């Protein structure tokens, strides 16, 4: 069943400053530790050419190797510590804002949905990854 394409926004507040959050978000050494929606998945490799026109590819796989895919795209706009806009390989767009709120960081991620899975399922997956990011960063910066 095909689902209607729409835009979804997910958010999380990380209790650290934007420059620290930015480093964890963009460094492949960190990406492989937080980029998954559940404990039965992982990101074994991440390549990130963080510049306008640069390409990223994060390999996402089930730990039992039953499924996997490359999450990849090209950066359209980068404003360090503030904003990332990219287009995924399938043409969908993503905008991520890193907003300083009293030296904490509100991450607001808006993405175009795909049409194969229900929007609520996609929202839950992207939110789970954001929540996992928050947990990872705050745990490692203590």
mmCIF file with all atom_site columns, N, CA, C and O in Angstrom, residues 40-42 44 59 61-68:
data_model
loop_
_atom_site.group_PDB
_atom_site.id
_atom_site.type_symbol
_atom_site.label_atom_id
_atom_site.label_alt_id
_atom_site.label_comp_id
_atom_site.label_asym_id
_atom_site.label_entity_id
_atom_site.label_seq_id
_atom_site.pdbx_PDB_ins_code
_atom_site.Cartn_x
_atom_site.Cartn_y
_atom_site.Cartn_z
_atom_site.occupancy
_atom_site.B_iso_or_equiv
_atom_site.pdbx_formal_charge
_atom_site.auth_seq_id
_atom_site.auth_comp_id
_atom_site.auth_asym_id
_atom_site.auth_atom_id
_atom_site.pdbx_PDB_model_num
ATOM 1  N N  . UNK A 1 40 ? 18.596 -3.729  18.083 1.00 0.00 ? 40 UNK A N  1
ATOM 2  C CA . UNK A 1 40 ? 18.891 -4.835  17.169 1.00 0.00 ? 40 UNK A CA 1
ATOM 3  C C  . UNK A 1 40 ? 19.450 -4.364  15.824 1.00 0.00 ? 40 UNK A C  1
ATOM 4  O O  . UNK A 1 40 ? 19.714 -5.175  14.938 1.00 0.00 ? 40 UNK A O  1
ATOM 5  N N  . UNK A 1 41 ? 19.663 -3.061  15.674 1.00 0.00 ? 41 UNK A N  1
ATOM 6  C CA . UNK A 1 41 ? 20.292 -2.481  14.477 1.00 0.00 ? 41 UNK A CA 1
ATOM 7  C C  . UNK A 1 41 ? 21.563 -1.753  14.893 1.00 0.00 ? 41 UNK A C  1
ATOM 8  O O  . UNK A 1 41 ? 21.747 -1.398  16.060 1.00 0.00 ? 41 UNK A O  1
ATOM 9  N N  . UNK A 1 42 ? 22.425 -1.489  13.910 1.00 0.00 ? 42 UNK A N  1
ATOM 10 C CA . UNK A 1 42 ? 23.629 -0.703  14.156 1.00 0.00 ? 42 UNK A CA 1
ATOM 11 C C  . UNK A 1 42 ? 24.093 -0.059  12.855 1.00 0.00 ? 42 UNK A C  1
ATOM 12 O O  . UNK A 1 42 ? 23.545 -0.324  11.785 1.00 0.00 ? 42 UNK A O  1
ATOM 13 N N  . UNK A 1 44 ? 27.547 0.055   11.085 1.00 0.00 ? 44 UNK A N  1
ATOM 14 C CA . UNK A 1 44 ? 28.934 -0.399  11.127 1.00 0.00 ? 44 UNK A CA 1
ATOM 15 C C  . UNK A 1 44 ? 29.927 0.559   10.465 1.00 0.00 ? 44 UNK A C  1
ATOM 16 O O  . UNK A 1 44 ? 31.088 0.592   10.852 1.00 0.00 ? 44 UNK A O  1
ATOM 17 N N  . UNK A 1 59 ? 26.053 3.144   6.585  1.00 0.00 ? 59 UNK A N  1
ATOM 18 C CA . UNK A 1 59 ? 25.535 1.800   6.395  1.00 0.00 ? 59 UNK A CA 1
ATOM 19 C C  . UNK A 1 59 ? 24.751 1.390   7.636  1.00 0.00 ? 59 UNK A C  1
ATOM 20 O O  . UNK A 1 59 ? 25.299 1.369   8.742  1.00 0.00 ? 59 UNK A O  1
ATOM 21 N N  . UNK A 1 61 ? 22.426 -1.609  9.409  1.00 0.00 ? 61 UNK A N  1
ATOM 22 C CA . UNK A 1 61 ? 22.170 -3.040  9.278  1.00 0.00 ? 61 UNK A CA 1
ATOM 23 C C  . UNK A 1 61 ? 21.555 -3.613  10.549 1.00 0.00 ? 61 UNK A C  1
ATOM 24 O O  . UNK A 1 61 ? 21.856 -3.159  11.645 1.00 0.00 ? 61 UNK A O  1
ATOM 25 N N  . UNK A 1 62 ? 20.743 -4.640  10.353 1.00 0.00 ? 62 UNK A N  1
ATOM 26 C CA . UNK A 1 62 ? 20.285 -5.442  11.487 1.00 0.00 ? 62 UNK A CA 1
ATOM 27 C C  . UNK A 1 62 ? 21.502 -6.198  12.010 1.00 0.00 ? 62 UNK A C  1
ATOM 28 O O  . UNK A 1 62 ? 22.328 -6.676  11.223 1.00 0.00 ? 62 UNK A O  1
ATOM 29 N N  . UNK A 1 63 ? 21.643 -6.295  13.308 1.00 0.00 ? 63 UNK A N  1
ATOM 30 C CA . UNK A 1 63 ? 22.807 -6.976  13.883 1.00 0.00 ? 63 UNK A CA 1
ATOM 31 C C  . UNK A 1 63 ? 22.863 -8.450  13.493 1.00 0.00 ? 63 UNK A C  1
ATOM 32 O O  . UNK A 1 63 ? 23.931 -9.033  13.415 1.00 0.00 ? 63 UNK A O  1
ATOM 33 N N  . UNK A 1 64 ? 21.699 -9.059  13.212 1.00 0.00 ? 64 UNK A N  1
ATOM 34 C CA . UNK A 1 64 ? 21.693 -10.462 12.777 1.00 0.00 ? 64 UNK A CA 1
ATOM 35 C C  . UNK A 1 64 ? 21.922 -10.597 11.264 1.00 0.00 ? 64 UNK A C  1
ATOM 36 O O  . UNK A 1 64 ? 21.823 -11.689 10.717 1.00 0.00 ? 64 UNK A O  1
ATOM 37 N N  . UNK A 1 65 ? 22.193 -9.481  10.600 1.00 0.00 ? 65 UNK A N  1
ATOM 38 C CA . UNK A 1 65 ? 22.495 -9.411  9.159  1.00 0.00 ? 65 UNK A CA 1
ATOM 39 C C  . UNK A 1 65 ? 21.313 -9.795  8.261  1.00 0.00 ? 65 UNK A C  1
ATOM 40 O O  . UNK A 1 65 ? 21.494 -10.118 7.094  1.00 0.00 ? 65 UNK A O  1
ATOM 41 N N  . UNK A 1 66 ? 20.100 -9.757  8.800  1.00 0.00 ? 66 UNK A N  1
ATOM 42 C CA . UNK A 1 66 ? 18.924 -10.117 8.016  1.00 0.00 ? 66 UNK A CA 1
ATOM 43 C C  . UNK A 1 66 ? 18.463 -8.993  7.081  1.00 0.00 ? 66 UNK A C  1
ATOM 44 O O  . UNK A 1 66 ? 17.705 -9.242  6.149  1.00 0.00 ? 66 UNK A O  1
ATOM 45 N N  . UNK A 1 67 ? 18.924 -7.770  7.329  1.00 0.00 ? 67 UNK A N  1
ATOM 46 C CA . UNK A 1 67 ? 18.525 -6.629  6.508  1.00 0.00 ? 67 UNK A CA 1
ATOM 47 C C  . UNK A 1 67 ? 19.565 -5.531  6.647  1.00 0.00 ? 67 UNK A C  1
ATOM 48 O O  . UNK A 1 67 ? 20.327 -5.501  7.614  1.00 0.00 ? 67 UNK A O  1
ATOM 49 N N  . UNK A 1 68 ? 19.588 -4.633  5.685  1.00 0.00 ? 68 UNK A N  1
ATOM 50 C CA . UNK A 1 68 ? 20.499 -3.498  5.744  1.00 0.00 ? 68 UNK A CA 1
ATOM 51 C C  . UNK A 1 68 ? 20.298 -2.584  4.553  1.00 0.00 ? 68 UNK A C  1
ATOM 52 O O  . UNK A 1 68 ? 19.716 -2.979  3.542  1.00 0.00 ? 68 UNK A O  1
#
